[in-house]
mmCIF file of C-alpha atoms in Angstrom:
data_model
loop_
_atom_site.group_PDB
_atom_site.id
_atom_site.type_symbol
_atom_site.label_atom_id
_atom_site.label_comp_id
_atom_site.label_asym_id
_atom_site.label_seq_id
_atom_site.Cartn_x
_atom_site.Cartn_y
_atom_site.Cartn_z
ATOM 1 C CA UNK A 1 0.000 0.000 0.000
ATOM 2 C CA UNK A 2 0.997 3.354 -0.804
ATOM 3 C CA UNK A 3 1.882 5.300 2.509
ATOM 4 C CA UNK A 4 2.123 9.359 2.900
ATOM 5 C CA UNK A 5 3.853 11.174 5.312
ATOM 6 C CA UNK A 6 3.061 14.522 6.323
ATOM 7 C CA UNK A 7 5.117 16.464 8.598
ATOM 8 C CA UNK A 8 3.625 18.051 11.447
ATOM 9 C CA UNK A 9 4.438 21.742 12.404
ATOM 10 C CA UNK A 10 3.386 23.629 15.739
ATOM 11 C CA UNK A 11 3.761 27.369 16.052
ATOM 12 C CA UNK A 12 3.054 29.703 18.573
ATOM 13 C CA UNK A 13 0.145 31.738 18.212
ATOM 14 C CA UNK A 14 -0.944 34.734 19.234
ATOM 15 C CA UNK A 15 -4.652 36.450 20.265
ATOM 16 C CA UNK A 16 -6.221 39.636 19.064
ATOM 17 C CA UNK A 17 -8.503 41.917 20.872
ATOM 18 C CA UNK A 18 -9.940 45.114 21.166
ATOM 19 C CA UNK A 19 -13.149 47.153 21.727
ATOM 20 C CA UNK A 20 -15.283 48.944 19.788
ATOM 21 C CA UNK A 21 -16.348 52.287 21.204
ATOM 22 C CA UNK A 22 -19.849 53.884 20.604
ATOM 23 C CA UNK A 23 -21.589 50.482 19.991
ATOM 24 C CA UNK A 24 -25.544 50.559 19.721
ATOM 25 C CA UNK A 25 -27.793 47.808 21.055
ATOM 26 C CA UNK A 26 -29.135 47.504 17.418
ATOM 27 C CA UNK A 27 -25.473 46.953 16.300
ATOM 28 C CA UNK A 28 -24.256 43.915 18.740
ATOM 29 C CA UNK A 29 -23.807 40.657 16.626
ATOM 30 C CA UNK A 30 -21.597 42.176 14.487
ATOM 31 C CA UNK A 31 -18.171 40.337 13.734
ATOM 32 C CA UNK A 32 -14.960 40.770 12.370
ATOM 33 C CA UNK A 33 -12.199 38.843 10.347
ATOM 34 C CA UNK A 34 -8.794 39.016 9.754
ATOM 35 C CA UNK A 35 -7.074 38.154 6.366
ATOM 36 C CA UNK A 36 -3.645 37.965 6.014
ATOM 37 C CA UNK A 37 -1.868 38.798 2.481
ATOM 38 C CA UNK A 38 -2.938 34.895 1.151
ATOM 39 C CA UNK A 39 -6.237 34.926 1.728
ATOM 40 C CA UNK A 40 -7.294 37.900 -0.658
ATOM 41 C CA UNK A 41 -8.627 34.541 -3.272
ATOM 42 C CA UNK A 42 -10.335 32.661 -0.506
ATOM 43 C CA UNK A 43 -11.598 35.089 1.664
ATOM 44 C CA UNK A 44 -10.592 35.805 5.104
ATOM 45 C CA UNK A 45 -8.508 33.264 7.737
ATOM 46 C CA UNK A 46 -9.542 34.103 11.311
ATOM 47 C CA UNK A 47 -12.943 35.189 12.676
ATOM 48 C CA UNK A 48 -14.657 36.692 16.079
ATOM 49 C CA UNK A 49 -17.716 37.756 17.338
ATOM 50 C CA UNK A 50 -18.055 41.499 18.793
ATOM 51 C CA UNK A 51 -20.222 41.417 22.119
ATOM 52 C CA UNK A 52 -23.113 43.191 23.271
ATOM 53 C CA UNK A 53 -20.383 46.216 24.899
ATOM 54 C CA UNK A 54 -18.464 45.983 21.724
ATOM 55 C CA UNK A 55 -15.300 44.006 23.025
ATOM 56 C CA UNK A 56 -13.865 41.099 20.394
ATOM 57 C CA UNK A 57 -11.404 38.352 20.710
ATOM 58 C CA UNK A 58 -9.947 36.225 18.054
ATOM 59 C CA UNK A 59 -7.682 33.377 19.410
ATOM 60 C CA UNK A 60 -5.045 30.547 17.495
ATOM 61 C CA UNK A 61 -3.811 33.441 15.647
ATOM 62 C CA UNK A 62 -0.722 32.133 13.586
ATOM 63 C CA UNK A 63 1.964 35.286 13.332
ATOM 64 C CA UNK A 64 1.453 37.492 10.876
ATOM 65 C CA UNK A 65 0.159 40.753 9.257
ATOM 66 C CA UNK A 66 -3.512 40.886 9.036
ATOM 67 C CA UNK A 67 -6.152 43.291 7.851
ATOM 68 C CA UNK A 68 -8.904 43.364 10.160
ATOM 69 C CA UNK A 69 -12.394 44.523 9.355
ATOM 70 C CA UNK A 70 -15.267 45.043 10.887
ATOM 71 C CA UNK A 71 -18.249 43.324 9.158
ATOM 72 C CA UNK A 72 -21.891 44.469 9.351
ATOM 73 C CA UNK A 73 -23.719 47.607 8.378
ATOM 74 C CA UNK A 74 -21.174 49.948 9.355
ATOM 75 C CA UNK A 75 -18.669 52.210 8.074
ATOM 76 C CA UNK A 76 -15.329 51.563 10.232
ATOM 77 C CA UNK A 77 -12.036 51.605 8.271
ATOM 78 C CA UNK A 78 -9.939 48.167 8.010
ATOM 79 C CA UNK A 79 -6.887 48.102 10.180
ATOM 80 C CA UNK A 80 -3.342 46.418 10.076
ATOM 81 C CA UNK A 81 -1.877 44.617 12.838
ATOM 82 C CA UNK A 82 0.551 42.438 13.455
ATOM 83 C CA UNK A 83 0.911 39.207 15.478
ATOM 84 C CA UNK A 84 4.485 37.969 17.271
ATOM 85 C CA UNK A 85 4.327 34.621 18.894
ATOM 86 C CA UNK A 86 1.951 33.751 21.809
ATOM 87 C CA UNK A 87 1.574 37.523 22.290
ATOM 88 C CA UNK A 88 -1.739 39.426 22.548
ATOM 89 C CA UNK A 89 -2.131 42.744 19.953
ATOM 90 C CA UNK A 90 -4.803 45.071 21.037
ATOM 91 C CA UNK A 91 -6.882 47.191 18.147
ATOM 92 C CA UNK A 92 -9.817 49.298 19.112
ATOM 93 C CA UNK A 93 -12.589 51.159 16.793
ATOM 94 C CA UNK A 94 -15.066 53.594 17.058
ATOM 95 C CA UNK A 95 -18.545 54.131 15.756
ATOM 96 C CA UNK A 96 -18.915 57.862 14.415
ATOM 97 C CA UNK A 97 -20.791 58.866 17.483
ATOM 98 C CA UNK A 98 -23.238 60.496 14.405
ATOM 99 C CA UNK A 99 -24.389 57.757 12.783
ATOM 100 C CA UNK A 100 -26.811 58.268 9.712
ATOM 101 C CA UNK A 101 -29.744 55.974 8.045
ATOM 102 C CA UNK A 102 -29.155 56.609 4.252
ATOM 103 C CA UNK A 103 -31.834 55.325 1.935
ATOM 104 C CA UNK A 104 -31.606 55.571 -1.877
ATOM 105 C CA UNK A 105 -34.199 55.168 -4.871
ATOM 106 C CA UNK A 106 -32.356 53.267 -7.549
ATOM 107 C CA UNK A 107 -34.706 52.519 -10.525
ATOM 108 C CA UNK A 108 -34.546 48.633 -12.029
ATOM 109 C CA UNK A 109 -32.135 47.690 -8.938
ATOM 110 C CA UNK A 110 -31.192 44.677 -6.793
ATOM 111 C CA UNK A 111 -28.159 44.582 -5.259
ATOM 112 C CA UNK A 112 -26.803 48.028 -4.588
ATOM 113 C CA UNK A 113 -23.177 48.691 -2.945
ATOM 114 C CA UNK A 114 -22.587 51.804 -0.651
ATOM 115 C CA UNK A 115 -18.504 52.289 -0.959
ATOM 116 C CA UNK A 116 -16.177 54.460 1.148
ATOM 117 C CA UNK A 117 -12.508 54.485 0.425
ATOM 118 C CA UNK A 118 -11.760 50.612 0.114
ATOM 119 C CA UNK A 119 -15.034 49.286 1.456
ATOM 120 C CA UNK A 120 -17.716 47.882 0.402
ATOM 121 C CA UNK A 121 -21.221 47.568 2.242
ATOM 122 C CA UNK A 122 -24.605 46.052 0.365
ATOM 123 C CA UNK A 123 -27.490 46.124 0.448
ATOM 124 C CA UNK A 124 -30.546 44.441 -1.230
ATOM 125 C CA UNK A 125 -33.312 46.815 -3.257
ATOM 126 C CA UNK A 126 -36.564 46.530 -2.361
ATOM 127 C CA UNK A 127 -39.417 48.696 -4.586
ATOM 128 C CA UNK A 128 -36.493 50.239 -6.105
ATOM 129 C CA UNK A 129 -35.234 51.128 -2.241
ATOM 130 C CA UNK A 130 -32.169 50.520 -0.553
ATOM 131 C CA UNK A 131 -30.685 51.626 2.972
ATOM 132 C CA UNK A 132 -28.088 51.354 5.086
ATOM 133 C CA UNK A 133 -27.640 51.917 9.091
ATOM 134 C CA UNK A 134 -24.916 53.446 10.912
ATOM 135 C CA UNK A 135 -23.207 55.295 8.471
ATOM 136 C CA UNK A 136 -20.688 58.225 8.881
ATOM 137 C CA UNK A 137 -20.419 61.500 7.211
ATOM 138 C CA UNK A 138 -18.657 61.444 4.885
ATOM 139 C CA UNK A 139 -18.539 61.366 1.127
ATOM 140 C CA UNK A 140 -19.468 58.155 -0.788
ATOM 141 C CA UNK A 141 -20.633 56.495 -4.022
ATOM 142 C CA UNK A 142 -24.001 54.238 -4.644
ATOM 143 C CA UNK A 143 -22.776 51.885 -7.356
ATOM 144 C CA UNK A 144 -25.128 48.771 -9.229
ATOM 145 C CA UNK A 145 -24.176 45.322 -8.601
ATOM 146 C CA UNK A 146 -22.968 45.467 -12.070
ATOM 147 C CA UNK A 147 -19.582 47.435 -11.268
ATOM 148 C CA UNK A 148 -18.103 50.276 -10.370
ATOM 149 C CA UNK A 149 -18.512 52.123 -13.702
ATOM 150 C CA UNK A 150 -21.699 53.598 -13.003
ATOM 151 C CA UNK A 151 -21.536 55.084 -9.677
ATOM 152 C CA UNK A 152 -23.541 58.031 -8.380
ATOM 153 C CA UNK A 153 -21.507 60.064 -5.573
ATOM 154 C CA UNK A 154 -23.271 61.241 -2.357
ATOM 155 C CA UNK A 155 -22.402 63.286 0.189
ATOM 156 C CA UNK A 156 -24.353 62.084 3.506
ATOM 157 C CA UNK A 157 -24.055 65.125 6.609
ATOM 158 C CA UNK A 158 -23.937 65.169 9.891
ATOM 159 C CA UNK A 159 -27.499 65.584 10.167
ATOM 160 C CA UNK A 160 -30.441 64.664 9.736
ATOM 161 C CA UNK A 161 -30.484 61.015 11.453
ATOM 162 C CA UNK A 162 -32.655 59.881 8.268
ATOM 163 C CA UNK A 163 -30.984 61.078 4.449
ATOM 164 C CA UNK A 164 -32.606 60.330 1.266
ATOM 165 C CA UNK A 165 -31.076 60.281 -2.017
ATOM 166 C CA UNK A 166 -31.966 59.793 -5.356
ATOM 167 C CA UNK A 167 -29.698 57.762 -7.334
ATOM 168 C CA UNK A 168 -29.430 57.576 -11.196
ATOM 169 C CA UNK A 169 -26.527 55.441 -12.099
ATOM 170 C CA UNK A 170 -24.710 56.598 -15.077
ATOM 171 C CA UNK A 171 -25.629 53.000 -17.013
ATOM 172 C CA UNK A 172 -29.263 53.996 -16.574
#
């Protein structure tokens, strides 16, 4: 019988945590995920779930650079951190203590992404609406499931609590 061999490795790992400041009760249940540079075809390596206060752990952390992102309807920047051996790295985030309902009317859509700098949040049309919770000011664009080529730029304020837009992509 043909016999294989495999070759077993151990390595220290490490443990990241941090804390997510401004959380909302409507916002627990959120997670996060950390990718290191290999995993951009598969998808991310390591998840953890964010609790109730906002605090996170992800444990068996190989070392490393990973990107870290916070999944869910928000708009929190990715991070970078870096793992050493059985160490712990601490990262901590914060909601936009203004955080604003946008809502869009996109003729003839279905999925529809809201994108800020290099992320990505979407959301499913309904009756030619779409919305998303707990977003930032800032400036973004509304672009069809179809691409990037025919985005329509907003610019969501400070307030109101509720914004509106009305979206035209330019493939329409």
């Amino acid at each position: 019988p043909d016999e294989t061999t495999a070759d077993l490795v151990i390595t220290d790992v490490g443990t990241v945590v941090g804390h997510i400041a401004n959380m909302k009760g409507s916002q627990a249940g959120i997670a996060l995920s950390l990718a290191d540079e290999e995993a951009t075809t598969y998808g991310p390596r390591y998840y953890g779930d964010v609790d109730r206060a906002g605090d996170f752990r992800v444990t068996a952390v190989p070392p490393g650079r990973y990107t870290i992102r916070v999944m869910g309807e928000n708009t929190l920047p990715e991070k970078t951190v870096d793992v050493v051996g059985t160490k712990t790295v601490h990262v901590d985030f914060e909601m936009p203590v203004v955080q604003i309902k946008v809502t869009a009317h996109a003729k003839d859509c279905s999925l529809v992404y809201l994108v800020g700098g290099d992320v990505r949040w979407v959301s499913v049309c309904t009756n030619d609406d779409v919305s998303w919770d707990a977003v930032a000011p800032g400036s973004y664009r509304v672009c069809p499931s179809s691409g990037d080529d025919g985005c329509a730029a907003i610019s969501v304020a400070a307030s109101p609590a509720t914004q509106r837009f009305e979206v035209r992509f330019a493939s329409d």
